[in-house]
Each structure stands twice: as structure tokens, then as C-alpha cells.
Amino acid sequence: MAAILRWVERNSLPVSAWEDPEKVDQVLRAIDTRLDGKQAAAWSRKRNRRILNVVMKHAIRRRILRANPLPKGKESTAATKTTNAVDKRSLLNPEQAAAILDQIRRRPRGGERLHAFFSTLYYCGPRPEEAVAMRVGDVTLPEPDAADQWCELLIHTATPEVGKQWTDTGEIHEQRDLKGRAEGETRTVPGHPALTRILRQHIEDEQLKPGDLLFQGESGGILAGSVIRRAWRNARKAVLPPHVFELPTGRRVYGNRNTRLTKWLNDGIPPAQVAEWAGNSVAVLLATYARCVEGQLPDLKRRLEAAGDLPEPPSVG
């Protein structure tokens, strides 16, 4: 580590270089450019500039710099406008989702296990890193003869795959609290009766105990992201026509969450309720999914028409 730091010191410009506007422009161009010379994605450019601003603030606190040399106000964001809105083309229709899930279920190795995992993503919309962290005890299943066959999922932990070199434990996954939520915060999500049947059968077939991971890899550990992505891609390729496969339709595993949240909104579930189930704020939910809400225009027109037209003006005597 000491040798690396000495190399960095020898090959770095002095901090005084930040007082040269031309050098600042060179740095900004560099962080906005990929290694192949092409412009980086808008979100990457915005993130890189945000990180650089944090470095500048630290230098000012340490009295290494007198002022932040980076552009301010509109000038700082003019070239990095971003949008988190979901592309409508990425959403799966029910027929496509059913075909992909069935293809996954029929996989010769671990098909049933993966089918239960992807069905949970589709019916309840958790983030993949939240689903892989769930335990059997986090699922409340009704009795088989109960009139109400809706289940309930308790989501309280995320286990993202960050790589061994980035965790203190040397494990590939890192256990965290829910994204954007306070420490220890949880949320519950209702599960469709179809998911109840799938999870009940899954727990029985795998002979899982309440403390076991709900979705496990072949060796009993956390379900690997590489397995998840490969299974999804292969199933998608097998069932979608070539011209659809090349489109964004269901390209990412995360698309199951996007599809579910959009469907809830299209089904008329209040945005505040959808945001609670999804673990988002209402503002983020609407900014992300508002463009995908459709099919409600006829009902909205009827409501507006029911409000009536302007009253007739009084006749002039």
C-alpha cells in the first residue's frame, strides 16, 4: 500500500493545479469520458462530479484549498441532465412474463427454486438484493383452507453483491439496511394468491426451516447474482422473438420490479400505498413511473365530464 501511495504522489499534480481554470476543465472532460473516448452516461457523469465536489469540500475543510474551483449553479449541471424515468419499452406484458417464468421453471437444474425467486420479484416487486436476503420466517402464509389466500412478505434487509475486494468480511455480498430507509426500518408487501401457492410448494419441496434463506443457491448459500442473471437471460432469449429480445423488454432482472410497480399504479392503487410497498418516496415513485401509467384516460374523461360544463349565461332582457 505504501508503494502504491508513493506512486500516486509521484504521478499526481500538486493541489495548486486546481487554481488553473484550464486544468479544471481538463479534469471535468476526463471524468465525463469513458476509457474508449466516448462520453459517459449522464448518470455516471453526474455521480463523478458529485464525488469530485465532496473531495473539494474536504480540501477546503483541511485548508488545502481556499475555494471550490468547480463550476457552480446551472453551469455545473447543464451537461449532466439525467432522468430516472422507466422506459415503457422495458416493461413486460402478462403473456411475456408468464412465458419467461414457465421457461425458468422447466430448467433442468434448480428451475423450481429459481421460479419461486423470480415469481416473488414479479408479484411483489422487491429489489433483487432484498429478495435474496429474505428468510422463510419473513413470509406469512395463510392456512391452505383459509378464505383469504394472500400472503405477506416482510422486507427488512438487503444483501447486494459488491465483490470480495469491497467488503470487510471478504464475502461477495454485504448485508445492509433497506435502500434509502432509516436503520432497522422494515416494510410489508402483500403477495398474490398465485405467489402463495408457489412459495408454499417451494418451502415444502426444499424442506426449509423458518431461519433458512428463502431462496438458496445449490450449495445452500446466497443465490448468486451470476446465476440469477444467466437464468433470466437464457429464459428471455428462449421465449421472446428475436426482434423483441433485442429491445429493452425485460432485459434486466430489475424489470420485474418496474413491471409490478407500474401495474399497481395502472390498477388504481394509490401512489402513497405503492410507494410504501416499494420502499420509495411518493416523489421518487411518480418521477420514475408516471410516464408508464396508462389505461386510465377513459375513466378520467368520465370524471371530468361529470363535473359538467359552464352554466348557461342569463338571458339578456
Short mmCIF file of C-alpha atoms in Angstrom, two decimals:
data_model
loop_
_atom_site.label_atom_id
_atom_site.label_comp_id
_atom_site.label_asym_id
_atom_site.label_seq_id
_atom_site.Cartn_x
_atom_site.Cartn_y
_atom_site.Cartn_z
CA MET A 1 0.00 0.00 0.00
CA ALA A 2 2.85 2.39 0.82
CA ALA A 3 4.43 1.73 -2.57
CA ILE A 4 1.11 2.47 -4.30
CA LEU A 5 0.71 5.74 -2.41
CA ARG A 6 4.28 6.81 -3.32
CA TRP A 7 3.50 6.10 -7.00
CA VAL A 8 0.32 8.18 -6.78
CA GLU A 9 2.26 11.02 -5.18
CA ARG A 10 4.93 10.96 -7.90
CA ASN A 11 2.36 10.89 -10.70
CA SER A 12 -0.13 13.42 -9.35
CA LEU A 13 -0.27 17.15 -10.00
CA PRO A 14 0.02 19.43 -6.95
CA VAL A 15 -3.21 20.75 -5.46
CA SER A 16 -2.28 24.18 -6.77
CA ALA A 17 -3.25 22.88 -10.23
CA TRP A 18 -6.88 23.41 -9.20
CA GLU A 19 -6.25 27.15 -9.33
CA ASP A 20 -5.72 26.89 -13.10
CA PRO A 21 -9.14 27.02 -14.87
CA GLU A 22 -7.73 25.15 -17.87
CA LYS A 23 -6.64 22.26 -15.64
CA VAL A 24 -10.10 22.18 -14.05
CA ASP A 25 -11.70 21.93 -17.50
CA GLN A 26 -9.34 19.07 -18.40
CA VAL A 27 -10.33 17.14 -15.28
CA LEU A 28 -14.04 17.66 -15.93
CA ARG A 29 -13.65 16.47 -19.52
CA ALA A 30 -11.77 13.41 -18.28
CA ILE A 31 -14.38 12.34 -15.74
CA ASP A 32 -17.10 12.81 -18.36
CA THR A 33 -15.31 10.47 -20.79
CA ARG A 34 -15.05 6.68 -20.87
CA LEU A 35 -11.75 4.87 -21.48
CA ASP A 36 -12.75 4.28 -25.10
CA GLY A 37 -13.05 8.03 -25.67
CA LYS A 38 -16.85 8.10 -25.80
CA GLN A 39 -18.97 10.23 -23.49
CA ALA A 40 -20.01 8.51 -20.28
CA ALA A 41 -23.67 8.03 -19.44
CA ALA A 42 -25.41 11.08 -17.99
CA TRP A 43 -25.93 9.43 -14.60
CA SER A 44 -22.23 8.44 -14.42
CA ARG A 45 -21.15 12.00 -15.24
CA LYS A 46 -23.42 13.43 -12.56
CA ARG A 47 -22.16 10.92 -9.97
CA ASN A 48 -18.49 11.61 -10.82
CA ARG A 49 -18.99 15.35 -10.43
CA ARG A 50 -20.79 14.85 -7.13
CA ILE A 51 -17.86 12.79 -5.81
CA LEU A 52 -15.38 15.42 -7.01
CA ASN A 53 -17.33 18.10 -5.15
CA VAL A 54 -17.04 16.07 -1.95
CA VAL A 55 -13.26 15.95 -2.45
CA MET A 56 -13.15 19.70 -2.96
CA LYS A 57 -15.14 20.35 0.23
CA HIS A 58 -12.76 18.11 2.16
CA ALA A 59 -9.77 20.05 0.78
CA ILE A 60 -11.36 23.33 1.88
CA ARG A 61 -12.01 21.99 5.40
CA ARG A 62 -8.35 20.92 5.61
CA ARG A 63 -7.31 24.42 4.43
CA ILE A 64 -5.62 22.96 1.35
CA LEU A 65 -7.86 24.97 -0.98
CA ARG A 66 -9.38 28.38 -0.34
CA ALA A 67 -12.47 27.88 -2.52
CA ASN A 68 -14.20 25.21 -4.59
CA PRO A 69 -12.88 25.59 -8.16
CA LEU A 70 -15.64 23.51 -9.76
CA PRO A 71 -18.48 25.15 -11.74
CA LYS A 72 -21.49 26.21 -9.68
CA GLY A 73 -25.21 26.60 -10.31
CA LYS A 74 -26.68 25.81 -13.70
CA GLU A 75 -23.22 25.64 -15.24
CA SER A 76 -22.37 22.61 -13.10
CA THR A 77 -25.35 20.53 -14.24
CA ALA A 78 -26.06 21.76 -17.75
CA ALA A 79 -24.15 18.89 -19.31
CA THR A 80 -25.31 16.21 -16.91
CA LYS A 81 -29.10 16.23 -17.02
CA THR A 82 -30.41 12.81 -16.04
CA THR A 83 -33.71 11.04 -15.77
CA ASN A 84 -34.68 8.04 -13.69
CA ALA A 85 -37.94 7.57 -15.58
CA VAL A 86 -38.58 3.97 -16.62
CA ASP A 87 -38.58 3.23 -20.33
CA LYS A 88 -42.05 1.88 -21.18
CA ARG A 89 -40.44 -0.49 -23.67
CA SER A 90 -38.71 -2.32 -20.80
CA LEU A 91 -41.97 -3.44 -19.18
CA LEU A 92 -43.22 -7.00 -19.61
CA ASN A 93 -46.80 -7.75 -20.55
CA PRO A 94 -48.52 -10.64 -18.69
CA GLU A 95 -48.03 -13.09 -21.58
CA GLN A 96 -44.31 -12.39 -21.79
CA ALA A 97 -43.86 -12.65 -18.02
CA ALA A 98 -45.78 -15.94 -17.86
CA ALA A 99 -43.72 -17.43 -20.71
CA ILE A 100 -40.38 -16.44 -19.16
CA LEU A 101 -41.34 -17.71 -15.69
CA ASP A 102 -42.54 -21.02 -17.15
CA GLN A 103 -39.28 -21.40 -19.08
CA ILE A 104 -37.31 -20.82 -15.88
CA ARG A 105 -39.44 -23.36 -14.01
CA ARG A 106 -38.61 -26.03 -16.60
CA ARG A 107 -34.83 -25.58 -16.24
CA PRO A 108 -33.19 -28.97 -15.55
CA ARG A 109 -31.08 -27.60 -12.66
CA GLY A 110 -32.69 -25.51 -9.95
CA GLY A 111 -35.60 -24.49 -12.12
CA GLU A 112 -38.28 -24.71 -9.42
CA ARG A 113 -36.12 -22.81 -6.95
CA LEU A 114 -35.39 -20.02 -9.41
CA HIS A 115 -39.03 -19.93 -10.48
CA ALA A 116 -40.06 -19.16 -6.90
CA PHE A 117 -37.45 -16.40 -6.72
CA PHE A 118 -38.46 -14.69 -9.96
CA SER A 119 -42.16 -15.09 -9.16
CA THR A 120 -41.56 -13.17 -5.94
CA LEU A 121 -39.88 -10.37 -7.90
CA TYR A 122 -42.77 -10.26 -10.36
CA TYR A 123 -45.68 -10.44 -7.90
CA CYS A 124 -44.29 -8.29 -5.07
CA GLY A 125 -41.67 -6.05 -6.71
CA PRO A 126 -38.81 -6.23 -4.19
CA ARG A 127 -35.33 -5.27 -5.32
CA PRO A 128 -33.32 -8.42 -6.19
CA GLU A 129 -30.87 -7.75 -3.33
CA GLU A 130 -33.83 -7.63 -0.93
CA ALA A 131 -35.31 -10.89 -2.21
CA VAL A 132 -32.06 -12.89 -1.86
CA ALA A 133 -31.79 -11.74 1.78
CA MET A 134 -35.26 -12.97 2.79
CA ARG A 135 -35.67 -15.81 5.29
CA VAL A 136 -38.51 -18.30 5.41
CA GLY A 137 -39.72 -16.63 8.59
CA ASP A 138 -40.18 -13.39 6.68
CA VAL A 139 -43.10 -14.91 4.75
CA THR A 140 -46.53 -15.17 6.34
CA LEU A 141 -48.60 -17.81 4.53
CA PRO A 142 -52.31 -18.36 5.21
CA GLU A 143 -53.64 -21.80 6.06
CA PRO A 144 -54.37 -23.88 2.93
CA ASP A 145 -58.12 -23.83 3.65
CA ALA A 146 -58.31 -20.10 4.57
CA ALA A 147 -60.74 -17.98 2.58
CA ASP A 148 -58.10 -15.26 2.07
CA GLN A 149 -55.10 -16.76 0.28
CA TRP A 150 -52.99 -13.60 0.13
CA CYS A 151 -49.56 -13.96 1.75
CA GLU A 152 -47.39 -11.21 3.24
CA LEU A 153 -43.68 -10.56 2.83
CA LEU A 154 -41.63 -8.74 5.47
CA ILE A 155 -38.67 -6.98 3.86
CA HIS A 156 -36.03 -5.69 6.25
CA THR A 157 -32.57 -6.40 4.82
CA ALA A 158 -30.71 -6.02 1.54
CA THR A 159 -27.74 -8.15 0.52
CA PRO A 160 -26.24 -6.54 -2.59
CA GLU A 161 -23.43 -8.24 -4.49
CA VAL A 162 -20.46 -5.86 -4.23
CA GLY A 163 -17.42 -8.13 -4.66
CA LYS A 164 -14.91 -9.61 -2.21
CA GLN A 165 -12.48 -6.71 -2.59
CA TRP A 166 -15.05 -4.23 -1.29
CA THR A 167 -16.34 -6.00 1.85
CA ASP A 168 -14.75 -6.17 5.29
CA THR A 169 -15.58 -9.87 5.59
CA GLY A 170 -14.16 -11.00 2.24
CA GLU A 171 -17.61 -12.19 1.17
CA ILE A 172 -19.13 -11.31 -2.21
CA HIS A 173 -22.33 -9.99 -0.61
CA GLU A 174 -22.70 -7.28 2.00
CA GLN A 175 -25.63 -7.04 4.41
CA ARG A 176 -27.22 -3.59 4.57
CA ASP A 177 -30.36 -1.84 5.69
CA LEU A 178 -33.03 -1.10 3.12
CA LYS A 179 -32.11 1.42 0.44
CA GLY A 180 -32.98 4.99 1.36
CA ARG A 181 -34.62 3.92 4.64
CA ALA A 182 -33.70 4.56 8.26
CA GLU A 183 -31.61 1.98 10.10
CA GLY A 184 -33.72 -1.00 11.13
CA GLU A 185 -36.76 0.10 9.10
CA THR A 186 -38.94 -2.62 7.57
CA ARG A 187 -41.86 -2.82 5.16
CA THR A 188 -44.52 -5.38 4.36
CA VAL A 189 -45.80 -6.25 0.90
CA PRO A 190 -48.91 -8.30 0.06
CA GLY A 191 -48.40 -11.36 -2.14
CA HIS A 192 -50.95 -12.52 -4.70
CA PRO A 193 -52.63 -15.93 -4.02
CA ALA A 194 -50.73 -17.28 -7.04
CA LEU A 195 -47.48 -16.45 -5.22
CA THR A 196 -48.83 -18.03 -2.04
CA ARG A 197 -49.20 -21.35 -3.86
CA ILE A 198 -45.72 -21.08 -5.36
CA LEU A 199 -43.98 -20.22 -2.08
CA ARG A 200 -45.90 -22.84 -0.08
CA GLN A 201 -44.82 -25.53 -2.55
CA HIS A 202 -41.27 -24.16 -2.68
CA ILE A 203 -40.83 -24.26 1.11
CA GLU A 204 -42.27 -27.77 1.25
CA ASP A 205 -40.12 -29.12 -1.61
CA GLU A 206 -36.91 -27.59 -0.24
CA GLN A 207 -37.79 -28.64 3.35
CA LEU A 208 -36.90 -25.18 4.59
CA LYS A 209 -36.92 -24.10 8.23
CA PRO A 210 -38.02 -20.61 9.43
CA GLY A 211 -34.42 -19.41 9.84
CA ASP A 212 -33.27 -20.63 6.42
CA LEU A 213 -32.74 -18.40 3.44
CA LEU A 214 -35.92 -18.45 1.38
CA PHE A 215 -34.01 -18.61 -1.90
CA GLN A 216 -30.74 -20.53 -1.84
CA GLY A 217 -28.01 -21.44 -4.25
CA GLU A 218 -27.20 -25.07 -5.00
CA SER A 219 -24.80 -25.24 -2.02
CA GLY A 220 -27.32 -23.67 0.37
CA GLY A 221 -25.77 -20.19 0.42
CA ILE A 222 -26.97 -16.90 -1.00
CA LEU A 223 -28.34 -17.15 -4.51
CA ALA A 224 -25.57 -15.76 -6.73
CA GLY A 225 -26.21 -12.80 -8.97
CA SER A 226 -24.47 -14.51 -11.88
CA VAL A 227 -26.91 -17.44 -11.63
CA ILE A 228 -29.89 -15.07 -11.46
CA ARG A 229 -28.79 -13.03 -14.47
CA ARG A 230 -27.87 -16.06 -16.57
CA ALA A 231 -31.16 -17.85 -15.87
CA TRP A 232 -33.17 -14.74 -16.71
CA ARG A 233 -31.26 -14.01 -19.91
CA ASN A 234 -31.48 -17.60 -21.18
CA ALA A 235 -35.22 -17.81 -20.48
CA ARG A 236 -35.85 -14.45 -22.08
CA LYS A 237 -33.89 -15.47 -25.18
CA ALA A 238 -35.75 -18.79 -25.40
CA VAL A 239 -39.28 -17.36 -25.37
CA LEU A 240 -39.11 -13.89 -26.91
CA PRO A 241 -38.99 -13.40 -30.68
CA PRO A 242 -35.54 -12.21 -31.82
CA HIS A 243 -36.74 -8.68 -32.60
CA VAL A 244 -38.28 -8.39 -29.11
CA PHE A 245 -35.23 -9.91 -27.43
CA GLU A 246 -33.10 -7.11 -28.87
CA LEU A 247 -35.43 -4.50 -27.36
CA PRO A 248 -35.22 -3.36 -23.71
CA THR A 249 -38.27 -5.54 -22.94
CA GLY A 250 -37.46 -7.31 -19.68
CA ARG A 251 -33.74 -7.03 -20.40
CA ARG A 252 -32.81 -6.56 -16.75
CA VAL A 253 -33.90 -8.69 -13.80
CA TYR A 254 -34.86 -5.39 -12.15
CA GLY A 255 -37.50 -5.05 -14.87
CA ASN A 256 -39.74 -7.35 -12.81
CA ARG A 257 -39.90 -4.67 -10.11
CA ASN A 258 -40.57 -1.95 -12.67
CA THR A 259 -43.34 -4.03 -14.23
CA ARG A 260 -45.02 -4.71 -10.88
CA LEU A 261 -44.91 -1.13 -9.60
CA THR A 262 -46.28 0.13 -12.91
CA LYS A 263 -49.08 -2.46 -12.81
CA TRP A 264 -50.06 -1.43 -9.29
CA LEU A 265 -50.33 2.19 -10.43
CA ASN A 266 -52.25 1.23 -13.57
CA ASP A 267 -54.63 -0.85 -11.45
CA GLY A 268 -55.54 2.27 -9.49
CA ILE A 269 -53.62 1.57 -6.27
CA PRO A 270 -52.97 4.99 -4.66
CA PRO A 271 -49.37 6.16 -5.23
CA ALA A 272 -48.81 6.55 -1.48
CA GLN A 273 -49.65 2.87 -0.97
CA VAL A 274 -47.49 1.75 -3.90
CA ALA A 275 -44.60 3.84 -2.55
CA GLU A 276 -44.94 2.17 0.85
CA TRP A 277 -44.90 -1.32 -0.64
CA ALA A 278 -41.99 -0.43 -2.91
CA GLY A 279 -39.87 1.31 -0.28
CA ASN A 280 -39.79 4.59 -2.25
CA SER A 281 -40.97 8.09 -1.55
CA VAL A 282 -44.06 9.20 -3.46
CA ALA A 283 -41.99 11.83 -5.27
CA VAL A 284 -39.45 9.27 -6.50
CA LEU A 285 -42.21 6.82 -7.42
CA LEU A 286 -44.05 9.34 -9.59
CA ALA A 287 -40.86 10.70 -11.17
CA THR A 288 -39.84 7.15 -12.08
CA TYR A 289 -43.12 5.58 -13.19
CA ALA A 290 -45.56 8.36 -14.10
CA ARG A 291 -44.80 8.02 -17.82
CA CYS A 292 -45.77 4.34 -17.70
CA VAL A 293 -49.22 4.85 -16.20
CA GLU A 294 -51.82 4.31 -18.90
CA GLY A 295 -55.32 2.96 -19.46
CA GLN A 296 -56.95 5.41 -17.05
CA LEU A 297 -57.78 8.15 -19.55
CA PRO A 298 -61.37 6.96 -20.30
CA ASP A 299 -62.21 6.94 -16.58
CA LEU A 300 -60.59 10.34 -16.08
CA LYS A 301 -62.60 11.75 -19.01
CA ARG A 302 -65.83 10.46 -17.45
CA ARG A 303 -64.95 12.14 -14.15
CA LEU A 304 -64.19 15.44 -15.86
CA GLU A 305 -67.37 15.25 -17.93
CA ALA A 306 -69.42 14.50 -14.82
CA ALA A 307 -68.24 17.81 -13.37
CA GLY A 308 -70.38 19.49 -16.02
CA ASP A 309 -69.87 22.35 -18.41
CA LEU A 310 -70.07 26.05 -17.66
CA PRO A 311 -73.57 27.22 -16.77
CA GLU A 312 -75.60 28.96 -19.42
CA PRO A 313 -75.30 32.75 -19.15
CA PRO A 314 -78.50 34.52 -18.07
CA SER A 315 -80.61 35.72 -20.93
CA VAL A 316 -80.48 39.44 -21.62
CA GLY A 317 -83.92 41.06 -21.23
#
